[in-house]
Amino acid sequence: MRILATLACSIVLAAAPAFSQQLAATPPMGWNSWNHFAGHVTDEDVRSAADTLVNTGMRDAGYIYVNVDDTWQGQRDAQGVLHPNDRFPDMKALADYVHTKGLKFGIYSSPGAKTCGGYAGSLDHEAEDAKMYAAWGVDFLKYDLCSFQSNMNKAKADHPNDPNAARDLMIAAYKKMGDALKATGRPIVYSLCQYGVDQPWKWGPSVGAQMWRTTDDIDDSYGRMVTIGFSQAGLSKYAGPGHWNDPDMLEVGNGKMTEDEYKTHMSLWVLLAAPLLAGNDLSKMTDTDKSILMNKDAIAIDQDLLGKQGDRLYQSGDLDVWTKPLSGGRVAVGLFNRSWDNRDVSVNLADIGFKNGANLRDVWKQQDLGHRKGVFTDTIPKHGVTLLIVSK
Ligand code: GLA
């Protein structure tokens, strides 16, 4: 009985509904306006991001969603129809433009009356907003808790004896929009953003979501990025095809981290099978930014069809080793040095299933390191990483 119950539980954890598996078989990749443009984003910025995804080769590397974050909204009219503001003269035309580039179009709202930026949310307008998104040709919705937290606080106050009152209200609100999206008949990736409150990895699939934020916001600093990235330990069992943990969008290219720090960022995110949503001004990328965002081996680790999220193998002070199982019996390994000096970091290949040795490829050096046996050690610069693909 006990064994059966455990088995049933692991089956639930491993499989997302079939429509989710089709929509997001691998972690969604693209670009989102927030981390760089924040509240100033315009139609022109989004068109330019779409153009640049194509011109730089990012689209062909897998970055296909072009997502407008908060602050596109104007006013609701007397019929309840929400109109975009002056910075977005024609959302349907913008979506059409993005689609002509072979890309997909994403948008943003909140289950609350207001978004985090104070713009109109979808509270009590879920079905009509979902229909409007579908009519515009929206392919992705980020749904951000924001002001709905006050509805949750009220539920808590109104039901002091029900410890789940706020949580249940939030889940119902997320389900309402999930159902509304499904009812449109258009495949729309549903991305929950509620900062990891109440373990969305446990209920996200039940509201129709394909991904959910696991943490509060990232910013363009090494400290914040590693705090988020390394706190993802233990969540791997909740991810898989159609259901992904989202440690927030990328900051690569925004300028406040070093090259080694951005490589650590990208390495951690691909080991975590995280959605890869670039958050920089794509028109101002350096060759280094491009080489980090478009490293083919790194992207292949993230997008591996096995769909396994990686997890921590060892930790000793500021040194960490993380692994991610890949298809074909291969394993991706990240050797991380969070200290302020160069340090040696090692992995025993026997500990990751290669007792008789293995072939190693260094992802950032883009070099095959040949066949190695036993303990592999590399000297890693401060805040840096060596990312390996290990195969028989
Ligand atoms: C929250 C989200 C961010 C961004 C902003 C927009 O903070 O977590 O990712 O969407 O709102 O206001």
mmCIF file of N, CA, C and O and ligand atoms in Angstrom, residues 32 34-35 69-71 108 115-117 142 144 146 193 195 213 215-217 248-249, ligand 1:
data_model
loop_
_atom_site.group_PDB
_atom_site.id
_atom_site.type_symbol
_atom_site.label_atom_id
_atom_site.label_comp_id
_atom_site.label_asym_id
_atom_site.label_seq_id
_atom_site.Cartn_x
_atom_site.Cartn_y
_atom_site.Cartn_z
ATOM 1 N N ASN A 32 12.268 38.903 -22.644
ATOM 2 C CA ASN A 32 11.222 39.618 -21.908
ATOM 3 C C ASN A 32 11.718 41.043 -21.659
ATOM 4 O O ASN A 32 12.898 41.277 -21.398
ATOM 5 N N TRP A 34 11.213 43.191 -19.197
ATOM 6 C CA TRP A 34 11.275 43.817 -17.871
ATOM 7 C C TRP A 34 12.681 44.159 -17.383
ATOM 8 O O TRP A 34 12.947 45.290 -16.953
ATOM 9 N N ASN A 35 13.611 43.190 -17.414
ATOM 10 C CA ASN A 35 14.890 43.408 -16.721
ATOM 11 C C ASN A 35 15.658 44.620 -17.249
ATOM 12 O O ASN A 35 16.345 45.293 -16.500
ATOM 13 N N ASP A 69 6.375 42.671 -20.819
ATOM 14 C CA ASP A 69 6.068 42.540 -19.386
ATOM 15 C C ASP A 69 5.122 43.664 -18.984
ATOM 16 O O ASP A 69 4.410 44.238 -19.815
ATOM 17 N N ASP A 70 5.118 43.996 -17.739
ATOM 18 C CA ASP A 70 4.205 44.990 -17.173
ATOM 19 C C ASP A 70 4.343 46.362 -17.869
ATOM 20 O O ASP A 70 5.391 46.672 -18.424
ATOM 21 N N THR A 71 3.288 47.136 -17.773
ATOM 22 C CA THR A 71 3.173 48.560 -18.159
ATOM 23 C C THR A 71 2.749 48.777 -19.619
ATOM 24 O O THR A 71 2.955 49.865 -20.163
ATOM 25 N N TYR A 108 1.552 40.109 -20.410
ATOM 26 C CA TYR A 108 1.645 40.072 -18.954
ATOM 27 C C TYR A 108 0.366 40.615 -18.331
ATOM 28 O O TYR A 108 -0.214 41.593 -18.819
ATOM 29 N N THR A 115 -1.564 45.553 -11.508
ATOM 30 C CA THR A 115 -0.294 44.847 -11.656
ATOM 31 C C THR A 115 0.702 45.422 -10.645
ATOM 32 O O THR A 115 0.395 46.403 -9.954
ATOM 33 N N CYS A 116 1.895 44.842 -10.641
ATOM 34 C CA CYS A 116 2.906 45.349 -9.708
ATOM 35 C C CYS A 116 3.273 46.792 -10.032
ATOM 36 O O CYS A 116 3.647 47.563 -9.159
ATOM 37 N N GLY A 117 3.172 47.179 -11.294
ATOM 38 C CA GLY A 117 3.482 48.560 -11.687
ATOM 39 C C GLY A 117 2.288 49.493 -11.514
ATOM 40 O O GLY A 117 2.359 50.657 -11.898
ATOM 41 N N LYS A 142 2.389 35.796 -18.788
ATOM 42 C CA LYS A 142 2.971 35.812 -17.436
ATOM 43 C C LYS A 142 1.926 36.443 -16.530
ATOM 44 O O LYS A 142 1.447 37.557 -16.807
ATOM 45 N N ASP A 144 1.077 37.678 -12.831
ATOM 46 C CA ASP A 144 1.901 38.125 -11.708
ATOM 47 C C ASP A 144 1.020 38.519 -10.514
ATOM 48 O O ASP A 144 0.182 39.419 -10.622
ATOM 49 N N CYS A 146 1.113 40.260 -7.583
ATOM 50 C CA CYS A 146 0.989 41.708 -7.292
ATOM 51 C C CYS A 146 -0.138 42.023 -6.317
ATOM 52 O O CYS A 146 -0.174 41.472 -5.223
ATOM 53 N N CYS A 193 3.682 33.837 -11.816
ATOM 54 C CA CYS A 193 4.694 34.652 -11.154
ATOM 55 C C CYS A 193 4.109 35.034 -9.807
ATOM 56 O O CYS A 193 3.281 35.937 -9.724
ATOM 57 N N TYR A 195 6.326 34.454 -6.984
ATOM 58 C CA TYR A 195 7.549 34.549 -6.169
ATOM 59 C C TYR A 195 7.803 33.295 -5.317
ATOM 60 O O TYR A 195 8.496 33.352 -4.297
ATOM 61 N N ARG A 213 7.405 30.820 -11.264
ATOM 62 C CA ARG A 213 8.541 31.400 -10.561
ATOM 63 C C ARG A 213 8.701 30.701 -9.219
ATOM 64 O O ARG A 213 7.718 30.398 -8.544
ATOM 65 N N THR A 215 11.019 32.035 -6.958
ATOM 66 C CA THR A 215 11.674 32.990 -6.050
ATOM 67 C C THR A 215 11.173 34.405 -6.325
ATOM 68 O O THR A 215 10.539 34.668 -7.340
ATOM 69 N N ASP A 216 11.564 35.275 -5.436
ATOM 70 C CA ASP A 216 11.352 36.704 -5.633
ATOM 71 C C ASP A 216 12.271 37.201 -6.775
ATOM 72 O O ASP A 216 13.069 36.425 -7.298
ATOM 73 N N ASP A 217 12.186 38.476 -7.095
ATOM 74 C CA ASP A 217 12.842 38.983 -8.312
ATOM 75 C C ASP A 217 14.374 38.899 -8.294
ATOM 76 O O ASP A 217 15.023 39.193 -7.285
ATOM 77 N N ASP A 248 13.480 32.884 -12.440
ATOM 78 C CA ASP A 248 13.406 34.254 -12.976
ATOM 79 C C ASP A 248 14.302 34.419 -14.209
ATOM 80 O O ASP A 248 15.100 33.559 -14.545
ATOM 81 N N MET A 249 14.135 35.580 -14.826
ATOM 82 C CA MET A 249 14.710 35.787 -16.160
ATOM 83 C C MET A 249 16.209 36.071 -16.084
ATOM 84 O O MET A 249 16.759 36.328 -15.023
HETATM 85 C C1 GLA B 1 7.146 41.665 -10.399
HETATM 86 C C2 GLA B 1 7.721 40.501 -11.195
HETATM 87 C C3 GLA B 1 8.764 41.021 -12.186
HETATM 88 C C4 GLA B 1 8.122 42.034 -13.111
HETATM 89 C C5 GLA B 1 7.482 43.149 -12.306
HETATM 90 C C6 GLA B 1 6.656 44.077 -13.190
HETATM 91 O O1 GLA B 1 8.095 42.254 -9.577
HETATM 92 O O2 GLA B 1 8.275 39.544 -10.350
HETATM 93 O O3 GLA B 1 9.323 39.956 -12.919
HETATM 94 O O4 GLA B 1 7.159 41.379 -13.914
HETATM 95 O O5 GLA B 1 6.620 42.643 -11.293
HETATM 96 O O6 GLA B 1 5.994 45.067 -12.466
#
